[in-house]
């Protein structure tokens, strides 16, 4: 892999909106391949809520920065859901989304996790690769919130 190195706390990160050349080593299943992809041009993160903030099951607005063209996927996971979203949808990456009481029906509290995914997908159009083969590059933002009691 060739990439721009950005170090933070001893970790190495990719750079937003940078091009990368990826090399796939051949195996008995696929031939060797060199392909270029672009890392997402934005890294959305939440701005109006912090981890463990209280939100109402009657509805709340989620705001974020790092807007760009395209969509984001937002997953809400209720208590006990572990890795299976209770609610999952795609919306414009425009910086906000309002959840209604109807949207939140079925979420089990007292805690919920909010996961936002933004990314790019590049098809691999090369001999020896299935037409569904892609390179998917994503950024994730996760927030844990507490449901308040409206009564």
PDB file of C-alpha atoms in Angstrom:
ATOM      1  CA  UNK A   1       0.000   0.000   0.000  1.00  0.00           C
ATOM      2  CA  UNK A   2       1.116   3.526  -0.683  1.00  0.00           C
ATOM      3  CA  UNK A   3      -0.474   6.199   1.462  1.00  0.00           C
ATOM      4  CA  UNK A   4       0.063   9.559   3.025  1.00  0.00           C
ATOM      5  CA  UNK A   5       1.043   9.117   6.633  1.00  0.00           C
ATOM      6  CA  UNK A   6      -0.813  11.097   9.248  1.00  0.00           C
ATOM      7  CA  UNK A   7       0.198  10.159  12.772  1.00  0.00           C
ATOM      8  CA  UNK A   8      -1.874  10.759  15.881  1.00  0.00           C
ATOM      9  CA  UNK A   9      -1.106   9.145  19.195  1.00  0.00           C
ATOM     10  CA  UNK A  10       1.092   6.519  17.546  1.00  0.00           C
ATOM     11  CA  UNK A  11      -1.584   5.516  15.020  1.00  0.00           C
ATOM     12  CA  UNK A  12      -1.370   5.973  11.257  1.00  0.00           C
ATOM     13  CA  UNK A  13      -4.353   7.331   9.313  1.00  0.00           C
ATOM     14  CA  UNK A  14      -5.240   7.885   5.686  1.00  0.00           C
ATOM     15  CA  UNK A  15      -5.628  11.454   4.436  1.00  0.00           C
ATOM     16  CA  UNK A  16      -9.046  12.788   3.384  1.00  0.00           C
ATOM     17  CA  UNK A  17      -9.607  13.099  -0.363  1.00  0.00           C
ATOM     18  CA  UNK A  18      -6.217  11.562  -1.181  1.00  0.00           C
ATOM     19  CA  UNK A  19      -5.615   9.009  -3.953  1.00  0.00           C
ATOM     20  CA  UNK A  20      -4.123   5.642  -3.039  1.00  0.00           C
ATOM     21  CA  UNK A  21      -2.674   2.859  -5.104  1.00  0.00           C
ATOM     22  CA  UNK A  22      -3.524  -0.572  -3.743  1.00  0.00           C
ATOM     23  CA  UNK A  23      -1.735  -3.753  -4.730  1.00  0.00           C
ATOM     24  CA  UNK A  24      -3.409  -7.151  -4.548  1.00  0.00           C
ATOM     25  CA  UNK A  25      -1.078 -10.138  -4.475  1.00  0.00           C
ATOM     26  CA  UNK A  26      -2.147 -12.955  -6.777  1.00  0.00           C
ATOM     27  CA  UNK A  27      -3.564 -16.179  -5.393  1.00  0.00           C
ATOM     28  CA  UNK A  28      -5.158 -19.240  -6.937  1.00  0.00           C
ATOM     29  CA  UNK A  29      -8.482 -17.340  -6.855  1.00  0.00           C
ATOM     30  CA  UNK A  30      -7.498 -13.909  -8.239  1.00  0.00           C
ATOM     31  CA  UNK A  31      -4.699 -12.487 -10.365  1.00  0.00           C
ATOM     32  CA  UNK A  32      -2.364  -9.755  -9.124  1.00  0.00           C
ATOM     33  CA  UNK A  33      -3.848  -6.299  -9.425  1.00  0.00           C
ATOM     34  CA  UNK A  34      -2.865  -2.680  -8.917  1.00  0.00           C
ATOM     35  CA  UNK A  35      -5.840  -0.336  -8.547  1.00  0.00           C
ATOM     36  CA  UNK A  36      -6.331   3.260  -7.506  1.00  0.00           C
ATOM     37  CA  UNK A  37      -9.002   4.528  -5.155  1.00  0.00           C
ATOM     38  CA  UNK A  38      -9.743   7.811  -3.414  1.00  0.00           C
ATOM     39  CA  UNK A  39     -10.262   8.084   0.313  1.00  0.00           C
ATOM     40  CA  UNK A  40     -13.544   9.857   1.256  1.00  0.00           C
ATOM     41  CA  UNK A  41     -13.384  13.646   1.016  1.00  0.00           C
ATOM     42  CA  UNK A  42     -15.055  14.196   4.393  1.00  0.00           C
ATOM     43  CA  UNK A  43     -15.047  12.640   7.849  1.00  0.00           C
ATOM     44  CA  UNK A  44     -18.410  13.550   9.391  1.00  0.00           C
ATOM     45  CA  UNK A  45     -18.506  13.878  13.172  1.00  0.00           C
ATOM     46  CA  UNK A  46     -21.272  14.858  15.568  1.00  0.00           C
ATOM     47  CA  UNK A  47     -21.403  18.451  16.809  1.00  0.00           C
ATOM     48  CA  UNK A  48     -24.559  18.965  18.875  1.00  0.00           C
ATOM     49  CA  UNK A  49     -24.405  15.837  21.018  1.00  0.00           C
ATOM     50  CA  UNK A  50     -21.627  14.222  23.019  1.00  0.00           C
ATOM     51  CA  UNK A  51     -21.257  10.702  24.308  1.00  0.00           C
ATOM     52  CA  UNK A  52     -23.738   9.865  27.086  1.00  0.00           C
ATOM     53  CA  UNK A  53     -25.944  12.940  26.423  1.00  0.00           C
ATOM     54  CA  UNK A  54     -29.642  12.489  27.144  1.00  0.00           C
ATOM     55  CA  UNK A  55     -32.072  12.436  24.213  1.00  0.00           C
ATOM     56  CA  UNK A  56     -35.829  12.023  24.172  1.00  0.00           C
ATOM     57  CA  UNK A  57     -37.615   8.971  22.744  1.00  0.00           C
ATOM     58  CA  UNK A  58     -40.128  11.571  21.458  1.00  0.00           C
ATOM     59  CA  UNK A  59     -37.486  12.743  18.984  1.00  0.00           C
ATOM     60  CA  UNK A  60     -34.205  14.588  18.651  1.00  0.00           C
ATOM     61  CA  UNK A  61     -31.998  16.224  16.019  1.00  0.00           C
ATOM     62  CA  UNK A  62     -28.531  14.947  15.227  1.00  0.00           C
ATOM     63  CA  UNK A  63     -26.098  17.479  13.725  1.00  0.00           C
ATOM     64  CA  UNK A  64     -22.679  16.879  12.233  1.00  0.00           C
ATOM     65  CA  UNK A  65     -19.850  18.588  10.394  1.00  0.00           C
ATOM     66  CA  UNK A  66     -17.844  17.127   7.539  1.00  0.00           C
ATOM     67  CA  UNK A  67     -20.609  17.438   4.998  1.00  0.00           C
ATOM     68  CA  UNK A  68     -19.970  16.613   1.373  1.00  0.00           C
ATOM     69  CA  UNK A  69     -21.651  15.323  -1.738  1.00  0.00           C
ATOM     70  CA  UNK A  70     -23.314  11.982  -1.384  1.00  0.00           C
ATOM     71  CA  UNK A  71     -25.109  10.276   1.442  1.00  0.00           C
ATOM     72  CA  UNK A  72     -24.367   8.946   4.887  1.00  0.00           C
ATOM     73  CA  UNK A  73     -25.775   5.800   6.454  1.00  0.00           C
ATOM     74  CA  UNK A  74     -27.010   6.206  10.014  1.00  0.00           C
ATOM     75  CA  UNK A  75     -27.578   3.153  12.190  1.00  0.00           C
ATOM     76  CA  UNK A  76     -29.288   3.258  15.586  1.00  0.00           C
ATOM     77  CA  UNK A  77     -28.706   0.322  17.897  1.00  0.00           C
ATOM     78  CA  UNK A  78     -30.867  -0.128  20.974  1.00  0.00           C
ATOM     79  CA  UNK A  79     -29.797  -1.829  24.200  1.00  0.00           C
ATOM     80  CA  UNK A  80     -29.018  -5.476  23.578  1.00  0.00           C
ATOM     81  CA  UNK A  81     -28.851  -5.011  19.797  1.00  0.00           C
ATOM     82  CA  UNK A  82     -25.045  -5.419  19.829  1.00  0.00           C
ATOM     83  CA  UNK A  83     -24.151  -5.350  16.106  1.00  0.00           C
ATOM     84  CA  UNK A  84     -27.554  -5.474  14.413  1.00  0.00           C
ATOM     85  CA  UNK A  85     -29.048  -2.005  13.813  1.00  0.00           C
ATOM     86  CA  UNK A  86     -32.563  -1.518  15.110  1.00  0.00           C
ATOM     87  CA  UNK A  87     -32.948   1.325  12.596  1.00  0.00           C
ATOM     88  CA  UNK A  88     -30.775   1.848   9.524  1.00  0.00           C
ATOM     89  CA  UNK A  89     -31.264   4.393   6.749  1.00  0.00           C
ATOM     90  CA  UNK A  90     -29.422   6.522   4.231  1.00  0.00           C
ATOM     91  CA  UNK A  91     -29.774  10.306   4.151  1.00  0.00           C
ATOM     92  CA  UNK A  92     -28.068  13.262   2.472  1.00  0.00           C
ATOM     93  CA  UNK A  93     -24.728  14.267   4.002  1.00  0.00           C
ATOM     94  CA  UNK A  94     -26.129  17.752   4.685  1.00  0.00           C
ATOM     95  CA  UNK A  95     -25.236  18.136   8.359  1.00  0.00           C
ATOM     96  CA  UNK A  96     -28.401  17.173  10.223  1.00  0.00           C
ATOM     97  CA  UNK A  97     -31.212  14.672  10.610  1.00  0.00           C
ATOM     98  CA  UNK A  98     -34.260  14.842  12.879  1.00  0.00           C
ATOM     99  CA  UNK A  99     -35.564  11.629  14.389  1.00  0.00           C
ATOM    100  CA  UNK A 100     -39.279  11.532  15.214  1.00  0.00           C
ATOM    101  CA  UNK A 101     -40.996   9.441  17.878  1.00  0.00           C
ATOM    102  CA  UNK A 102     -42.170   7.179  15.053  1.00  0.00           C
ATOM    103  CA  UNK A 103     -38.562   6.683  13.871  1.00  0.00           C
ATOM    104  CA  UNK A 104     -37.514   5.705  17.385  1.00  0.00           C
ATOM    105  CA  UNK A 105     -40.362   3.250  18.030  1.00  0.00           C
ATOM    106  CA  UNK A 106     -38.927  -0.111  18.944  1.00  0.00           C
ATOM    107  CA  UNK A 107     -35.563   1.133  20.208  1.00  0.00           C
ATOM    108  CA  UNK A 108     -34.854  -0.359  23.589  1.00  0.00           C
ATOM    109  CA  UNK A 109     -33.171   1.951  26.103  1.00  0.00           C
ATOM    110  CA  UNK A 110     -31.823   3.121  28.390  1.00  0.00           C
ATOM    111  CA  UNK A 111     -28.804   3.462  26.053  1.00  0.00           C
ATOM    112  CA  UNK A 112     -28.624   3.697  22.264  1.00  0.00           C
ATOM    113  CA  UNK A 113     -25.649   3.801  19.949  1.00  0.00           C
ATOM    114  CA  UNK A 114     -25.604   6.006  16.849  1.00  0.00           C
ATOM    115  CA  UNK A 115     -23.248   5.025  14.034  1.00  0.00           C
ATOM    116  CA  UNK A 116     -22.653   7.208  10.962  1.00  0.00           C
ATOM    117  CA  UNK A 117     -20.896   5.812   7.883  1.00  0.00           C
ATOM    118  CA  UNK A 118     -19.601   7.832   4.934  1.00  0.00           C
ATOM    119  CA  UNK A 119     -17.512   6.368   2.157  1.00  0.00           C
ATOM    120  CA  UNK A 120     -16.581   5.672  -1.409  1.00  0.00           C
ATOM    121  CA  UNK A 121     -16.948   2.574  -3.521  1.00  0.00           C
ATOM    122  CA  UNK A 122     -14.738   1.848  -6.537  1.00  0.00           C
ATOM    123  CA  UNK A 123     -15.593  -1.044  -8.878  1.00  0.00           C
ATOM    124  CA  UNK A 124     -12.788  -3.433  -9.804  1.00  0.00           C
ATOM    125  CA  UNK A 125     -13.033  -3.829 -13.574  1.00  0.00           C
ATOM    126  CA  UNK A 126     -10.244  -6.311 -14.221  1.00  0.00           C
ATOM    127  CA  UNK A 127      -9.877  -9.754 -15.724  1.00  0.00           C
ATOM    128  CA  UNK A 128     -10.307 -12.470 -13.123  1.00  0.00           C
ATOM    129  CA  UNK A 129     -12.516 -10.400 -10.820  1.00  0.00           C
ATOM    130  CA  UNK A 130     -16.251 -10.797 -10.426  1.00  0.00           C
ATOM    131  CA  UNK A 131     -18.357  -7.888 -11.716  1.00  0.00           C
ATOM    132  CA  UNK A 132     -19.509  -7.287  -8.126  1.00  0.00           C
ATOM    133  CA  UNK A 133     -15.933  -6.786  -6.856  1.00  0.00           C
ATOM    134  CA  UNK A 134     -15.369  -3.375  -5.292  1.00  0.00           C
ATOM    135  CA  UNK A 135     -13.017  -1.472  -3.048  1.00  0.00           C
ATOM    136  CA  UNK A 136     -14.997   0.114  -0.238  1.00  0.00           C
ATOM    137  CA  UNK A 137     -13.398   2.859   1.872  1.00  0.00           C
ATOM    138  CA  UNK A 138     -15.388   4.230   4.803  1.00  0.00           C
ATOM    139  CA  UNK A 139     -15.204   6.545   7.764  1.00  0.00           C
ATOM    140  CA  UNK A 140     -17.165   5.730  10.925  1.00  0.00           C
ATOM    141  CA  UNK A 141     -18.399   7.976  13.709  1.00  0.00           C
ATOM    142  CA  UNK A 142     -20.007   6.402  16.773  1.00  0.00           C
ATOM    143  CA  UNK A 143     -21.878   8.030  19.653  1.00  0.00           C
ATOM    144  CA  UNK A 144     -23.567   6.479  22.689  1.00  0.00           C
ATOM    145  CA  UNK A 145     -26.647   8.278  23.998  1.00  0.00           C
ATOM    146  CA  UNK A 146     -29.065   7.859  26.900  1.00  0.00           C
ATOM    147  CA  UNK A 147     -32.856   7.867  26.437  1.00  0.00           C
ATOM    148  CA  UNK A 148     -34.625  10.164  28.892  1.00  0.00           C
ATOM    149  CA  UNK A 149     -38.074   9.491  30.285  1.00  0.00           C
ATOM    150  CA  UNK A 150     -40.598  11.986  28.835  1.00  0.00           C
ATOM    151  CA  UNK A 151     -43.342  11.249  31.315  1.00  0.00           C
TER     152      UNK A 151
END
